Short mmCIF file of C-alpha atoms and ligand atoms in Angstrom, two decimals:
data_model
loop_
_atom_site.label_atom_id
_atom_site.label_comp_id
_atom_site.label_asym_id
_atom_site.label_seq_id
_atom_site.Cartn_x
_atom_site.Cartn_y
_atom_site.Cartn_z
CA UNK N 11 8.69 -81.42 -169.91
CA UNK N 12 6.87 -81.07 -166.90
CA UNK N 13 8.43 -82.92 -163.85
CA UNK N 14 7.48 -86.72 -163.11
CA UNK N 15 5.50 -86.93 -159.80
CA UNK N 16 8.22 -88.44 -156.96
CA UNK N 17 7.06 -91.80 -157.11
CA UNK N 18 7.24 -92.36 -161.11
CA UNK N 19 10.68 -90.40 -160.93
CA UNK N 20 11.63 -93.38 -158.55
CA UNK N 21 10.31 -96.06 -160.62
CA UNK N 22 11.93 -94.73 -163.80
CA UNK N 23 15.31 -94.45 -162.06
CA UNK N 24 15.06 -97.97 -160.24
CA UNK N 25 14.20 -99.11 -164.14
CA UNK N 26 17.12 -97.64 -165.56
CA UNK N 27 19.23 -99.11 -162.57
CA UNK N 28 17.73 -102.59 -163.56
CA UNK N 29 18.47 -102.01 -167.20
CA UNK N 30 22.36 -100.99 -166.58
CA UNK N 31 22.51 -104.32 -164.32
CA UNK N 32 20.80 -106.61 -166.94
CA UNK N 33 23.44 -105.27 -169.73
CA UNK N 34 26.15 -105.74 -167.19
CA UNK N 35 25.41 -109.19 -166.55
CA UNK N 36 25.04 -109.93 -170.36
CA UNK N 37 21.13 -110.50 -170.37
CA UNK N 38 20.59 -108.49 -173.23
CA UNK N 39 20.11 -104.91 -173.84
CA UNK N 40 17.94 -104.40 -170.86
CA UNK N 41 15.08 -102.65 -172.02
CA UNK N 42 12.39 -105.12 -171.21
CA UNK N 43 13.93 -105.86 -167.52
CA UNK N 44 13.96 -101.94 -166.80
CA UNK N 45 10.88 -101.49 -167.86
CA UNK N 46 9.18 -104.21 -165.90
CA UNK N 47 10.82 -102.91 -162.86
CA UNK N 48 9.56 -99.78 -163.45
CA UNK N 49 6.01 -100.66 -164.27
CA UNK N 50 6.24 -102.95 -161.32
CA UNK N 51 6.74 -99.92 -159.05
CA UNK N 52 4.41 -97.53 -160.55
CA UNK N 53 1.96 -99.48 -162.93
CA UNK N 54 1.01 -95.68 -164.26
CA UNK N 55 4.37 -95.19 -165.27
CA UNK N 56 3.94 -95.26 -169.15
CA UNK N 57 1.05 -92.72 -169.07
CA UNK N 58 3.19 -90.28 -167.03
CA UNK N 59 6.34 -90.63 -168.91
CA UNK N 60 4.26 -90.39 -172.22
CA UNK N 61 2.56 -86.92 -171.09
CA UNK N 62 3.25 -83.78 -172.64
CA UNK N 63 5.53 -85.18 -175.58
CA UNK N 64 4.41 -85.80 -179.22
CA UNK N 65 4.04 -89.38 -179.53
CA UNK N 66 3.99 -91.65 -182.50
CA UNK N 67 2.76 -95.21 -182.49
CA UNK N 68 3.98 -97.83 -185.38
CA UNK N 69 2.21 -100.71 -185.92
CA UNK N 70 2.19 -103.42 -188.63
CA UNK N 71 2.81 -106.92 -189.09
CA UNK N 72 6.19 -106.15 -191.06
CA UNK N 73 8.30 -103.08 -191.31
CA UNK N 74 7.32 -101.88 -187.79
CA UNK N 75 11.20 -101.52 -186.50
CA UNK N 76 12.22 -100.09 -189.91
CA UNK N 77 9.48 -97.49 -189.99
CA UNK N 78 10.04 -96.92 -186.54
CA UNK N 79 13.69 -96.00 -187.22
CA UNK N 80 12.81 -94.10 -190.27
CA UNK N 81 10.36 -91.71 -188.49
CA UNK N 82 13.11 -91.19 -185.60
CA UNK N 83 15.78 -90.29 -187.93
CA UNK N 84 13.15 -87.84 -189.45
CA UNK N 85 12.01 -86.11 -186.42
CA UNK N 86 15.67 -85.61 -185.02
CA UNK N 87 15.62 -82.76 -187.69
CA UNK N 88 13.13 -81.01 -185.21
CA UNK N 89 14.80 -82.41 -181.63
CA UNK N 90 15.40 -85.21 -179.29
CA UNK N 91 13.36 -88.34 -180.05
CA UNK N 92 12.66 -91.21 -177.46
CA UNK N 93 12.23 -94.52 -179.50
CA UNK N 94 12.67 -98.17 -178.59
CA UNK N 95 15.17 -98.73 -181.47
CA UNK N 96 15.65 -102.68 -180.27
CA UNK N 97 12.24 -103.95 -181.24
CA UNK N 98 10.92 -104.31 -177.53
CA UNK N 99 7.88 -103.40 -178.56
CA UNK N 100 5.44 -104.14 -175.67
CA UNK N 101 4.92 -101.67 -172.49
CA UNK N 102 7.59 -102.78 -170.69
CA UNK N 103 10.01 -101.74 -173.69
CA UNK N 104 8.05 -98.35 -174.06
CA UNK N 105 8.63 -97.51 -170.80
CA UNK N 106 12.10 -98.26 -170.81
CA UNK N 107 12.46 -96.32 -173.92
CA UNK N 108 10.88 -93.14 -172.78
CA UNK N 109 12.56 -93.10 -169.36
CA UNK N 110 15.62 -93.02 -171.19
CA UNK N 111 14.93 -89.94 -173.01
CA UNK N 112 13.32 -88.16 -170.54
CA UNK N 113 13.79 -84.86 -171.77
CA UNK N 114 13.00 -85.52 -175.73
CA UNK N 115 9.84 -83.97 -177.08
CA UNK N 116 8.93 -86.60 -179.24
CA UNK N 117 8.50 -90.08 -179.04
CA UNK N 118 8.28 -93.08 -181.59
CA UNK N 119 7.19 -96.05 -180.43
CA UNK N 120 7.25 -99.50 -182.38
CA UNK N 121 4.19 -101.27 -180.96
CA UNK N 122 3.29 -105.00 -181.23
CA UNK N 123 -0.21 -105.11 -183.26
CA UNK N 124 -2.21 -106.97 -180.44
CA UNK N 125 -1.11 -104.19 -177.60
CA UNK N 126 -2.09 -101.11 -179.92
CA UNK N 127 -5.48 -100.54 -178.22
CA UNK N 128 -3.84 -100.88 -174.41
CA UNK N 129 -0.76 -98.72 -175.40
CA UNK N 130 -3.22 -96.26 -177.29
CA UNK N 131 -5.40 -96.07 -174.28
CA UNK N 132 -2.40 -95.29 -171.84
CA UNK N 133 -0.45 -93.08 -174.13
CA UNK N 134 -2.69 -90.96 -175.66
CA UNK N 135 -0.75 -90.72 -178.68
CA UNK N 136 -1.46 -88.02 -180.99
CA UNK N 137 -0.28 -89.69 -183.87
CA UNK N 138 -0.81 -93.71 -185.24
CA UNK N 139 0.62 -95.24 -187.92
CA UNK N 140 -0.48 -98.50 -189.55
CA UNK N 141 0.87 -100.13 -192.23
CA UNK N 142 -0.10 -103.72 -193.05
CA UNK N 143 -1.70 -106.79 -191.66
CA UNK N 144 -1.16 -110.33 -192.84
CA UNK N 145 -0.90 -114.11 -191.34
CA UNK N 146 2.13 -114.08 -188.83
CA UNK N 147 3.73 -117.66 -188.47
CA UNK N 148 0.40 -119.77 -187.67
CA UNK N 149 -2.25 -116.65 -187.30
CA UNK N 150 -5.13 -117.20 -189.97
CA UNK N 151 -6.85 -114.58 -191.60
CA UNK N 152 -9.61 -114.86 -189.19
CA UNK N 153 -7.12 -113.81 -186.62
CA UNK N 154 -5.81 -110.90 -188.12
CA UNK N 155 -9.60 -109.85 -188.88
CA UNK N 156 -10.43 -109.70 -184.98
CA UNK N 157 -7.28 -107.80 -184.58
CA UNK N 158 -8.39 -104.89 -187.24
CA UNK N 159 -11.40 -105.05 -185.29
CA UNK N 160 -9.77 -104.13 -182.01
CA UNK N 161 -7.75 -101.37 -183.85
CA UNK N 162 -11.45 -99.80 -184.72
CA UNK N 163 -12.67 -99.94 -181.54
CA UNK N 164 -9.31 -98.39 -179.93
CA UNK N 165 -9.50 -95.52 -182.62
CA UNK N 166 -13.07 -94.82 -182.49
CA UNK N 167 -13.86 -91.58 -180.48
CA UNK N 168 -10.14 -90.50 -180.02
CA UNK N 169 -8.52 -87.52 -181.21
CA UNK N 170 -5.55 -89.58 -182.79
CA UNK N 171 -4.52 -88.53 -186.21
CA UNK N 172 -3.60 -91.86 -187.98
CA UNK N 173 -1.55 -92.62 -190.97
CA UNK N 174 -2.30 -95.59 -192.88
CA UNK N 175 -1.65 -97.50 -195.71
CA UNK N 176 -4.86 -97.81 -197.69
CA UNK N 177 -3.21 -100.01 -200.35
CA UNK N 178 -4.26 -102.79 -197.64
CA UNK N 179 -7.78 -103.44 -197.09
CA UNK N 180 -7.57 -104.63 -193.62
CA UNK N 181 -5.68 -101.77 -192.36
CA UNK N 182 -7.96 -99.11 -194.17
CA UNK N 183 -10.77 -101.25 -192.39
CA UNK N 184 -8.99 -100.75 -189.09
CA UNK N 185 -8.14 -97.08 -189.43
CA UNK N 186 -11.46 -96.08 -190.83
CA UNK N 187 -13.30 -95.09 -187.22
CA UNK N 188 -10.44 -92.62 -186.69
CA UNK N 189 -11.43 -89.11 -186.50
CA UNK N 190 -8.73 -88.38 -188.99
CA UNK N 191 -6.78 -90.02 -191.38
CA UNK N 192 -4.04 -89.39 -193.94
CA UNK N 193 -4.08 -92.16 -196.61
CA UNK N 194 -0.58 -93.49 -197.89
CA UNK N 195 -0.80 -95.70 -201.00
CA UNK N 196 2.16 -97.32 -200.04
CA UNK N 197 1.32 -101.08 -201.73
CA UNK N 198 0.63 -104.30 -201.03
CA UNK N 199 2.75 -107.32 -202.36
CA UNK N 200 1.10 -109.98 -200.00
CA UNK N 201 -2.60 -110.25 -201.18
CA UNK N 202 -3.31 -113.88 -199.77
CA UNK N 203 -5.10 -112.38 -197.16
CA UNK N 204 -7.06 -109.64 -198.70
CA UNK N 205 -9.47 -111.61 -200.91
CA UNK N 206 -12.50 -110.98 -198.78
CA UNK N 207 -13.94 -107.52 -197.50
CA UNK N 208 -13.43 -106.90 -193.93
CA UNK N 209 -16.83 -105.29 -193.85
CA UNK N 210 -19.19 -107.56 -195.36
CA UNK N 211 -17.41 -110.78 -196.37
CA UNK N 212 -18.20 -110.22 -199.94
CA UNK N 213 -15.41 -110.76 -202.45
CA UNK N 214 -12.79 -107.76 -202.89
CA UNK N 215 -12.21 -106.70 -206.64
CA UNK N 216 -8.63 -106.24 -206.78
CA UNK N 217 -6.27 -104.47 -209.61
CA UNK N 218 -3.94 -107.19 -209.38
CA UNK N 219 -4.05 -110.86 -208.51
CA UNK N 220 -2.75 -114.24 -208.16
CA UNK N 221 0.70 -115.40 -206.06
CA UNK N 222 1.39 -113.16 -203.76
CA UNK N 223 2.08 -110.52 -206.53
CA UNK N 224 5.07 -112.49 -207.72
CA UNK N 225 3.44 -113.02 -211.20
CA UNK N 226 2.06 -109.82 -211.69
CA UNK N 227 3.61 -107.13 -213.99
CA UNK N 228 4.61 -103.71 -213.37
CA UNK N 229 1.78 -102.29 -214.40
CA UNK N 230 -0.50 -104.35 -212.20
CA UNK N 231 1.45 -104.03 -209.32
CA UNK N 232 1.43 -100.30 -209.47
CA UNK N 233 -2.31 -100.35 -209.82
CA UNK N 234 -3.45 -101.12 -206.43
CA UNK N 235 -6.90 -100.22 -206.06
CA UNK N 236 -9.49 -102.24 -204.60
CA UNK N 237 -13.47 -102.56 -203.87
CA UNK N 238 -15.95 -104.75 -202.39
CA UNK N 239 -18.30 -106.22 -204.85
CA UNK N 240 -21.24 -106.38 -202.67
CA UNK N 241 -21.16 -103.48 -200.19
CA UNK N 242 -19.99 -99.74 -200.45
CA UNK N 243 -16.16 -100.68 -198.95
CA UNK N 244 -13.67 -99.39 -201.26
CA UNK N 245 -10.21 -97.64 -201.18
CA UNK N 246 -10.17 -94.25 -199.96
CA UNK N 247 -8.36 -91.58 -202.23
CA UNK N 248 -4.94 -91.58 -201.11
CA UNK N 249 -3.15 -88.43 -200.18
CA UNK N 250 0.41 -89.60 -200.51
CA UNK N 251 1.20 -92.05 -203.11
CA UNK N 252 4.20 -94.21 -203.45
CA UNK N 253 5.28 -94.67 -206.97
CA UNK N 254 8.31 -96.82 -207.98
CA UNK N 255 11.25 -95.07 -206.94
CA UNK N 256 9.31 -91.78 -205.95
CA UNK N 257 6.71 -90.37 -203.77
CA UNK N 258 4.18 -88.09 -204.71
CA UNK N 259 2.88 -85.84 -201.81
CA UNK N 260 -0.50 -84.03 -201.14
CA UNK N 261 0.63 -81.03 -203.42
CA UNK N 262 1.77 -83.34 -206.56
CA UNK N 263 4.85 -82.72 -205.53
CA UNK N 264 7.18 -86.13 -206.89
CA UNK N 265 10.13 -86.92 -204.44
CA UNK N 266 12.66 -89.26 -205.49
CA UNK N 267 13.58 -91.50 -202.47
CA UNK N 268 17.09 -92.76 -203.02
CA UNK N 269 17.22 -94.72 -199.89
CA UNK N 270 20.13 -96.80 -198.92
CA UNK N 271 17.88 -99.52 -197.29
CA UNK N 272 16.87 -101.56 -200.36
CA UNK N 273 13.60 -102.89 -201.61
CA UNK N 274 9.89 -102.08 -202.39
CA UNK N 275 9.25 -102.62 -198.56
CA UNK N 276 11.49 -100.09 -197.53
CA UNK N 277 10.37 -97.26 -199.83
CA UNK N 278 6.81 -98.11 -198.64
CA UNK N 279 8.10 -97.72 -195.26
CA UNK N 280 9.71 -94.54 -195.99
CA UNK N 281 6.53 -93.08 -197.83
CA UNK N 282 4.61 -93.72 -194.77
CA UNK N 283 7.45 -91.89 -192.57
CA UNK N 284 7.38 -88.78 -194.91
CA UNK N 285 3.29 -88.58 -194.07
CA UNK N 286 4.26 -88.94 -190.71
CA UNK N 287 7.07 -86.37 -190.23
CA UNK N 288 4.69 -83.98 -192.45
CA UNK N 289 1.95 -84.24 -189.79
CA UNK N 290 4.21 -83.08 -187.40
CA UNK N 291 5.39 -80.12 -189.39
CA UNK N 292 8.80 -81.25 -191.09
CA UNK N 293 8.28 -81.20 -195.12
CA UNK N 294 9.81 -84.09 -197.27
CA UNK N 295 12.56 -81.52 -198.38
CA UNK N 296 13.90 -81.85 -194.94
CA UNK N 297 12.62 -85.16 -193.92
CA UNK N 298 14.06 -87.28 -196.81
CA UNK N 299 17.75 -86.24 -196.56
CA UNK N 300 17.50 -88.27 -193.10
CA UNK N 301 15.70 -91.19 -194.27
CA UNK N 302 18.43 -91.59 -196.61
CA UNK N 303 20.94 -91.71 -193.91
CA UNK N 304 19.40 -95.12 -192.38
CA UNK N 305 21.45 -97.86 -193.81
CA UNK N 306 20.65 -100.77 -191.42
CA UNK N 307 18.01 -101.53 -188.71
CA UNK N 308 18.82 -103.74 -185.75
CA UNK N 309 21.29 -105.82 -188.29
CA UNK N 310 18.88 -106.20 -191.14
CA UNK N 311 20.41 -105.72 -194.68
CA UNK N 312 23.70 -105.51 -192.76
CA UNK N 313 26.76 -107.14 -194.82
CA UNK N 314 29.20 -109.25 -192.73
CA UNK N 315 32.41 -110.64 -193.90
CA UNK N 316 34.05 -113.78 -193.64
CA UNK N 317 36.85 -115.42 -195.14
CA UNK N 318 36.56 -113.69 -198.29
CA UNK N 319 32.90 -113.94 -198.60
CA UNK N 320 30.34 -111.01 -198.05
CA UNK N 321 27.21 -112.06 -196.53
CA UNK N 322 24.28 -109.61 -196.35
CA UNK N 323 21.57 -110.24 -193.74
CA UNK N 324 17.67 -110.23 -194.47
CA UNK N 325 15.38 -110.87 -192.10
CA UNK N 326 11.86 -112.85 -193.02
CA UNK N 327 9.25 -113.71 -190.33
CA UNK N 328 6.50 -114.76 -192.09
CA UNK N 329 4.91 -115.14 -195.67
CA UNK N 330 4.98 -111.50 -196.42
CA UNK N 331 8.26 -110.87 -195.19
CA UNK N 332 9.53 -113.45 -197.57
CA UNK N 333 8.31 -111.89 -200.47
CA UNK N 334 9.91 -108.36 -199.13
CA UNK N 335 13.05 -110.67 -198.89
CA UNK N 336 13.05 -112.35 -202.07
CA UNK N 337 12.32 -108.92 -203.59
CA UNK N 338 15.69 -107.29 -201.90
CA UNK N 339 17.87 -110.64 -202.74
CA UNK N 340 19.95 -110.37 -205.89
CA UNK N 341 19.08 -113.07 -208.45
CA UNK N 342 22.47 -113.10 -209.68
CA UNK N 343 23.95 -114.32 -206.34
CA UNK N 344 23.87 -117.59 -204.37
CA UNK N 345 21.64 -117.48 -201.32
CA UNK N 346 21.64 -119.38 -197.82
CA UNK N 347 18.03 -119.94 -196.24
CA UNK N 348 18.08 -120.58 -192.60
CA UNK N 349 14.73 -121.45 -190.68
CA UNK N 350 14.44 -122.09 -186.87
CA UNK N 351 11.30 -123.07 -184.81
CA UNK N 352 11.54 -121.95 -181.52
CA UNK N 353 9.14 -119.84 -179.39
CA UNK N 354 9.71 -116.24 -181.10
CA UNK N 355 9.79 -118.21 -184.68
CA UNK N 356 6.34 -120.19 -183.77
CA UNK N 357 7.23 -123.78 -183.44
CA UNK N 358 4.73 -125.04 -186.42
CA UNK N 359 6.29 -124.44 -190.05
CA UNK N 360 3.44 -125.08 -191.77
CA UNK N 361 3.44 -121.35 -192.94
CA UNK N 362 6.61 -122.58 -195.15
CA UNK N 363 4.05 -123.77 -197.64
CA UNK N 364 2.17 -120.68 -198.22
CA UNK N 365 5.47 -119.08 -199.59
CA UNK N 366 6.15 -119.41 -203.45
CA UNK N 367 9.82 -120.28 -203.75
CA UNK N 368 10.34 -120.73 -207.74
CA UNK N 369 11.56 -117.37 -207.87
CA UNK N 370 14.77 -118.77 -206.45
CA UNK N 371 15.20 -121.60 -209.36
CA UNK N 372 18.38 -121.04 -211.47
CA UNK N 373 20.51 -119.76 -208.36
CA UNK N 374 22.66 -121.89 -205.92
CA UNK N 375 20.36 -122.36 -202.66
CA UNK N 376 21.57 -123.54 -199.72
CA UNK N 377 19.20 -124.74 -196.73
CA UNK N 378 19.98 -125.00 -192.96
CA UNK N 379 18.58 -124.09 -189.78
CA UNK N 380 16.80 -126.21 -187.27
CA UNK N 381 13.88 -127.16 -189.49
CA UNK N 382 16.10 -127.47 -192.59
CA UNK N 383 14.18 -130.61 -193.50
CA UNK N 384 10.85 -128.82 -193.34
CA UNK N 385 12.32 -126.49 -195.83
CA UNK N 386 14.08 -128.82 -198.08
CA UNK N 387 10.68 -130.81 -198.41
CA UNK N 388 8.92 -127.44 -199.38
CA UNK N 389 11.82 -126.80 -202.00
CA UNK N 390 11.32 -130.38 -203.50
CA UNK N 391 7.98 -129.83 -203.93
CA UNK N 392 8.48 -126.41 -205.72
CA UNK N 393 11.22 -127.74 -207.69
CA UNK N 394 13.70 -125.64 -206.53
CA UNK N 395 17.10 -127.12 -206.59
CA UNK N 396 19.35 -127.17 -203.17
CA UNK N 397 21.60 -128.42 -201.04
CA UNK N 398 21.25 -129.47 -197.47
CA UNK N 399 23.87 -128.04 -194.76
CA UNK N 400 24.28 -129.32 -191.07
CA UNK N 401 25.29 -125.57 -190.17
CA UNK N 402 24.98 -122.16 -190.99
CA UNK N 403 29.58 -122.25 -191.21
CA UNK N 404 29.01 -125.30 -193.36
CA UNK N 405 26.61 -123.55 -196.08
CA UNK N 406 29.06 -120.50 -195.76
CA UNK N 407 32.00 -123.04 -196.57
CA UNK N 408 30.40 -124.67 -199.45
CA UNK N 409 30.31 -121.25 -201.46
CA UNK N 410 33.08 -119.59 -203.10
CA UNK N 411 34.24 -116.19 -201.75
CA UNK N 412 32.05 -113.24 -203.14
CA UNK N 413 28.54 -111.82 -202.33
CA UNK N 414 26.18 -114.12 -200.98
CA UNK N 415 22.32 -113.27 -199.68
CA UNK N 416 21.08 -114.58 -196.61
CA UNK N 417 17.23 -115.12 -195.60
CA UNK N 418 16.48 -116.20 -191.84
CA UNK N 419 13.69 -116.34 -189.85
CA UNK N 420 13.60 -114.60 -186.15
CA UNK N 421 16.03 -116.84 -183.97
CA UNK N 422 17.90 -118.34 -186.95
CA UNK N 423 19.01 -114.25 -187.44
CA UNK N 424 19.62 -113.83 -184.12
CA UNK N 425 22.13 -116.63 -184.07
CA UNK N 426 23.87 -115.29 -187.34
CA UNK N 427 24.16 -112.18 -185.78
CA UNK N 428 25.45 -113.25 -182.37
CA UNK N 429 28.12 -115.13 -184.30
CA UNK N 430 29.27 -112.44 -186.39
CA UNK N 431 28.90 -109.90 -183.83
CA UNK N 432 25.99 -107.42 -183.28
CA UNK N 433 27.02 -104.98 -186.13
CA UNK N 434 23.54 -102.38 -186.40
ZN1 ZN T 26 -18.09 -105.68 -198.62
#
C-alpha cells in the first residue's frame, strides 16, 4: 500500500488515540469515536484509507455482521484483512477499521443499508455484496423500495462487481443496474415484503407462498423462482445455488457446508461469502475450511452458563430476524424471549404483530424485557402459552438446569451479554 499523505496520517493516528482513550475509559470498543475524530480532522480520510485495497462492502437488512465475518475469515487465506468486526457500520466505523489495519491488502466492511451509496461513492469498492431487504422495526415496504432505488442509482455506471441474492426480488432490482452481477440463489424465508414487482407494482408470482414461509413444505421452500405477472421482471439465472446443506458452484460442483454456525440464514450467508471469495480468486476448496472455523459472531449463537443452565443467545432485531431465530431454536427446549424498545430497537413495537409465533406452541415460553407486556398480548392472541417474568434472571431461575434458547432484540441482547460477559 502506498503511504498516506501527512495530514491523513495524522488524522488516522489521532483517531486511534481517541479510540484507545475511549476503550480505556470504558466507553465501548472505541471504533466509532476514533473514526469520528479522524474524519473531523480529515474529511477525505475514508477515501484515502480505502485506496489501493481490494475492498468488499456488505449490506442487507439481516446477516451483515455474520457475512462480513465469514468473508473476512475466507480472505485471511489470501492475506491480512481490515474489517469492522463489531458492527460499527457507518463511515466513522469504516475509518476506524481501515486505520487500524493500514497494511492490509484486503478490506471487508459491513455497511448500513442507508449509507451504502455514500460509502460506495467514497471508497470506490470493487465488490459489493447485497443479501436481503425487509422491513426493519417500523420501516414499511415503501421505505425499503426507496432504499433499493438508491442502490440502483449508486451502482449505475460504476465498475463495481455485485454479488447479490437473486431469491430476493427487491435486492435483485436494487442490484440490476450494476455493470456486473454474480447471482446467488441464497433463499428467502421472509416474503411478506415481496408480493409486488419493484419495477411496475404488479403482482409477483412466487413458487412458495404464505406466512413468511413458516408453513411451506421443504419442496416449496427449495423452489425460490419468481416472476412479475405484468412485466418482464423475473428472477435471473443464478450462478451459485444454496441447496439445503450444500452450495452448488458455477461449475456445478456441490460443496457440503458443514458450518458451525446454525440455521438456514447462516447457510445463505456462507453461500454469498463463497461467491465473494471466488471473485477474489479464492476457490471454495480453500474458502470453505475457513468458514467452518467461525463459531459465533459478536456474541450471537454463543452459549453462556449460569447455575447449571446453558443459555444459547440468538439475536432478532426485526420480523425476518425472528423467523431466522425460530429456524435455529430447538423445539425440544424451553425458550426465553426478551424484547426492549430503546433507541436502537425502535420505540414502536407494533412489528411484533408481523411475526407468527405459533411455532412456539408446545415448548415452555418465558417472556421478559421492557416490552414484555406487548409481547405477552401478542402471544395470547396467537394462543401460545407463556409465563411472564419481571427480569431475565427470574426467567432463568424459573427453568430447570439444562439447555435453554434465548431470543432477544438489540438492547435486550446487549444487556444479557453485558451481564454474562462479552464472549465473542
Ligand atoms: Zn413488473
